[in-house]
Coordinates of C-alpha atoms in Angstrom, one line a residue:
M10 CA 112.7 71.2 154.5
S11 CA 115.5 70.9 157.1
D12 CA 114.0 71.1 161.0
L13 CA 114.9 73.8 162.7
I14 CA 114.5 72.1 165.9
E15 CA 116.9 69.4 165.8
I16 CA 117.6 67.4 168.9
K17 CA 120.1 63.8 169.2
N18 CA 120.1 61.0 171.4
L19 CA 119.4 64.2 174.3
R20 CA 119.9 62.7 178.4
K21 CA 119.5 64.6 181.0
V22 CA 120.7 62.7 184.7
Y23 CA 119.9 64.4 187.8
R24 CA 121.8 63.2 190.8
M25 CA 119.3 63.2 193.9
G26 CA 122.3 62.4 197.3
N27 CA 123.9 58.9 195.9
E28 CA 120.9 58.4 193.5
R29 CA 120.5 58.9 189.8
V30 CA 117.4 60.5 188.3
V31 CA 116.8 59.8 184.2
A32 CA 114.3 62.1 182.9
L33 CA 115.5 62.2 179.8
D34 CA 117.3 59.1 178.1
N35 CA 117.9 58.9 174.5
I36 CA 115.8 61.5 173.1
S37 CA 116.1 62.7 169.4
L38 CA 113.4 64.7 167.6
G39 CA 113.0 67.6 164.8
I40 CA 110.3 70.6 164.5
K41 CA 110.3 72.4 161.3
K42 CA 109.4 76.3 161.5
G43 CA 105.3 77.5 161.3
E44 CA 104.9 73.3 163.0
C45 CA 102.6 73.5 166.0
C46 CA 104.0 70.5 168.0
C47 CA 102.6 69.5 171.4
I48 CA 104.5 67.5 174.0
L49 CA 102.2 65.7 176.1
G50 CA 102.9 63.7 179.3
T51 CA 102.2 63.1 183.0
S52 CA 103.5 64.8 185.9
G53 CA 107.5 63.3 186.3
S54 CA 107.5 61.9 182.3
G55 CA 110.1 64.3 181.7
K56 CA 108.1 67.0 178.9
S57 CA 108.4 69.8 181.5
T58 CA 112.3 68.8 181.2
L59 CA 112.4 68.5 177.4
L60 CA 111.0 71.7 177.5
N61 CA 113.6 73.4 179.7
M62 CA 116.7 71.8 177.1
I63 CA 115.3 73.0 173.9
A64 CA 114.7 76.5 175.6
G65 CA 117.9 76.4 176.7
L66 CA 117.3 76.9 180.1
E67 CA 119.0 73.6 181.3
K68 CA 122.2 72.0 179.5
P69 CA 121.9 68.8 178.9
T70 CA 123.7 65.4 180.7
K71 CA 124.6 64.5 177.2
G72 CA 123.2 64.6 173.0
Q73 CA 122.6 68.1 171.1
I74 CA 120.5 70.8 170.5
K75 CA 120.4 72.8 167.7
I76 CA 118.2 75.6 166.4
K77 CA 118.5 77.4 163.3
G78 CA 122.0 75.5 162.7
S79 CA 123.0 76.8 166.5
R80 CA 124.5 74.1 169.8
I81 CA 122.6 75.0 172.1
E82 CA 124.1 73.4 174.7
K83 CA 127.4 74.8 174.0
M84 CA 126.5 78.0 174.6
N85 CA 127.7 79.9 177.8
E86 CA 124.9 81.6 179.7
K87 CA 125.2 85.1 178.3
Q88 CA 124.7 83.6 174.2
V89 CA 121.7 81.7 175.2
T90 CA 120.4 84.4 176.5
K91 CA 121.0 87.1 173.8
F92 CA 119.4 84.4 171.4
R93 CA 116.5 83.6 173.5
Q94 CA 116.3 87.3 173.7
K95 CA 116.0 87.6 169.5
N96 CA 114.5 84.8 168.4
V97 CA 112.4 83.3 171.9
G98 CA 108.8 83.5 173.3
F99 CA 107.6 82.0 176.3
V100 CA 103.9 81.4 178.1
F101 CA 103.7 80.1 181.4
Q102 CA 100.7 78.0 183.5
S103 CA 101.0 81.3 186.2
Y104 CA 101.2 84.1 183.9
N105 CA 104.7 85.3 185.5
L106 CA 103.4 88.9 184.8
L107 CA 105.2 91.6 187.0
P108 CA 102.1 92.9 189.7
N109 CA 103.5 96.7 189.4
L110 CA 103.9 97.7 185.8
T111 CA 100.6 98.2 183.6
A112 CA 99.4 95.3 180.9
L113 CA 101.0 97.8 178.2
E114 CA 104.4 98.0 179.9
N115 CA 104.7 94.2 180.6
V116 CA 104.2 93.4 177.3
A117 CA 106.6 95.9 176.2
M118 CA 109.4 94.6 178.8
P119 CA 111.1 92.1 176.3
M120 CA 111.7 94.8 173.8
I121 CA 113.9 96.6 176.6
F122 CA 116.4 94.3 176.1
G123 CA 116.2 94.3 172.7
G124 CA 117.2 97.8 172.5
V125 CA 113.8 98.9 171.2
P126 CA 112.9 102.3 171.3
K127 CA 110.3 103.3 174.0
K128 CA 107.5 104.9 171.6
K129 CA 108.2 101.5 169.3
R130 CA 107.8 99.5 172.3
E131 CA 104.5 100.9 173.0
K132 CA 103.0 101.0 169.9
E133 CA 104.4 97.5 169.2
A134 CA 102.4 96.4 172.8
K135 CA 99.2 97.8 171.9
R136 CA 99.1 96.4 168.4
M137 CA 99.6 93.0 170.2
L138 CA 97.3 93.6 173.4
T139 CA 94.7 94.8 170.6
A140 CA 94.9 91.5 169.1
V141 CA 94.8 89.2 171.7
G142 CA 91.2 91.8 172.4
L143 CA 92.9 93.7 175.5
G144 CA 92.7 97.3 173.3
D145 CA 90.5 98.6 176.9
R146 CA 93.0 97.0 179.3
L147 CA 96.1 98.6 178.8
H148 CA 96.6 100.1 181.6
H149 CA 95.3 97.7 184.2
K150 CA 97.6 95.9 186.5
P151 CA 97.4 92.0 186.9
S152 CA 95.6 92.2 190.4
Q153 CA 92.3 94.4 188.3
M154 CA 92.0 91.7 186.0
S155 CA 91.2 87.9 185.5
G156 CA 92.8 85.2 185.4
G157 CA 92.1 84.7 181.7
Q158 CA 92.5 88.1 180.7
Q159 CA 96.1 87.5 182.4
Q160 CA 96.9 85.0 180.4
R161 CA 95.9 87.0 177.5
V162 CA 98.5 89.9 178.4
S163 CA 101.2 86.6 179.1
I164 CA 100.1 85.7 175.4
A165 CA 100.5 89.2 174.2
R166 CA 104.2 89.4 175.1
A167 CA 105.2 86.5 173.8
F168 CA 104.4 86.6 170.6
V169 CA 105.4 90.5 170.4
G170 CA 108.3 91.1 168.3
T171 CA 107.4 88.0 166.0
P172 CA 109.6 85.6 167.6
E173 CA 110.6 82.3 165.4
I174 CA 109.7 79.9 168.6
V175 CA 107.1 80.5 171.1
F176 CA 107.4 77.5 174.3
A177 CA 102.8 77.4 176.2
D178 CA 104.5 75.8 179.0
E179 CA 100.8 74.5 180.9
P180 CA 99.3 77.4 179.4
T181 CA 95.7 76.7 180.5
G182 CA 96.3 75.0 183.7
N183 CA 95.0 78.0 186.0
L184 CA 91.9 78.2 183.3
D185 CA 88.6 76.6 182.9
T186 CA 87.3 75.0 179.5
K187 CA 85.7 77.4 177.9
T188 CA 88.7 80.2 178.7
T189 CA 91.0 76.8 177.8
M190 CA 89.6 76.8 174.2
E191 CA 89.8 80.6 173.5
V192 CA 93.7 81.0 174.8
M193 CA 94.1 78.0 172.5
E194 CA 92.6 79.1 169.6
L195 CA 93.7 82.8 170.4
I196 CA 97.4 81.0 171.0
T197 CA 97.5 78.7 167.5
N198 CA 96.2 81.0 165.5
I199 CA 98.7 83.7 165.9
A200 CA 101.6 81.1 165.6
K201 CA 99.5 79.9 162.3
E202 CA 99.2 84.0 161.0
N203 CA 103.2 84.6 161.4
N204 CA 104.3 81.1 160.6
Q205 CA 105.7 80.6 164.1
T206 CA 106.9 77.8 165.3
L207 CA 104.9 76.1 169.2
I208 CA 105.4 74.0 171.0
I209 CA 102.8 73.3 173.4
V210 CA 103.8 71.5 177.0
T211 CA 100.5 69.7 178.2
H212 CA 99.4 67.1 180.7
D213 CA 95.7 67.9 179.0
V214 CA 95.0 65.7 175.8
E215 CA 92.3 68.5 175.4
T216 CA 94.5 71.0 174.4
S217 CA 97.0 68.3 173.1
V218 CA 94.1 68.4 169.8
Y219 CA 95.2 71.8 168.9
A220 CA 98.3 70.8 168.0
N221 CA 99.8 69.1 164.4
R222 CA 102.0 66.0 166.0
V223 CA 101.6 65.3 169.1
I224 CA 104.7 63.5 170.6
H225 CA 103.6 61.5 173.6
V226 CA 106.9 61.6 177.1
R227 CA 106.1 58.9 179.4
D228 CA 109.5 58.3 181.8
G229 CA 111.6 60.2 180.0
L230 CA 111.3 58.4 176.6
I231 CA 109.2 59.3 173.2
E232 CA 106.0 56.8 173.6
S233 CA 104.5 57.5 170.3
I234 CA 104.2 60.6 168.2
D235 CA 100.7 61.4 166.5
S236 CA 99.5 63.8 163.8
I237 CA 96.9 65.5 164.0
D238 CA 94.4 66.0 161.0
K239 CA 93.7 69.8 160.4
N240 CA 89.7 68.6 160.1
E241 CA 90.3 67.5 163.9
I242 CA 91.0 71.2 165.2
E243 CA 89.2 73.2 163.3
S244 CA 85.6 70.9 164.2
K245 CA 87.2 71.4 167.9
Q246 CA 87.4 74.8 167.7
E247 CA 83.6 75.7 166.1
A248 CA 82.6 73.1 168.5

């Protein structure tokens, strides 16, 4: 099976005054459809920069990023935005919910840009919120929900419309241990059920155990790649 995401010789250099900072240095990586992949590293390792490159949020200094056969780094802003709307969902550490909108409205929002009719948007948003255990919080605003509930809304928004790829950037960074486990089980189970590719970026080793593969990033380089046994994941979830 060919890779859904192909990264070749990826390099990113930032200029800060007269100084050059190498954030990514000649990274090559393949990620398959339906894979749950974790990019693990400390602050400043280059993991978030790598996510931004794959998601088309930043342009590389050099190298290739191919998703579903399309060269992301060659696209202009309008093209890459349209590509993300069709193929990508995001889960953020800080939830990134609009405070004046209800849970239902927040989850339905991505479908507005896709031209989905209102009735269908609301039906799909309700289905996803029910799937993440918030069927009784449809009309609550973020300020009326706990951090864990807000992250569930964020998850529902990321997975609504079944995008082929979901990026989770430090998805449990603001959550306690119990809620972290619940959220990770939720994200990985939804992705597995729908054969979606899930890319998690984190500094937390305990979060990384939920992935199929862990890519250790340090100083802009891939230090090592570990495969995780499915039994280890199930044991973690049952603990």
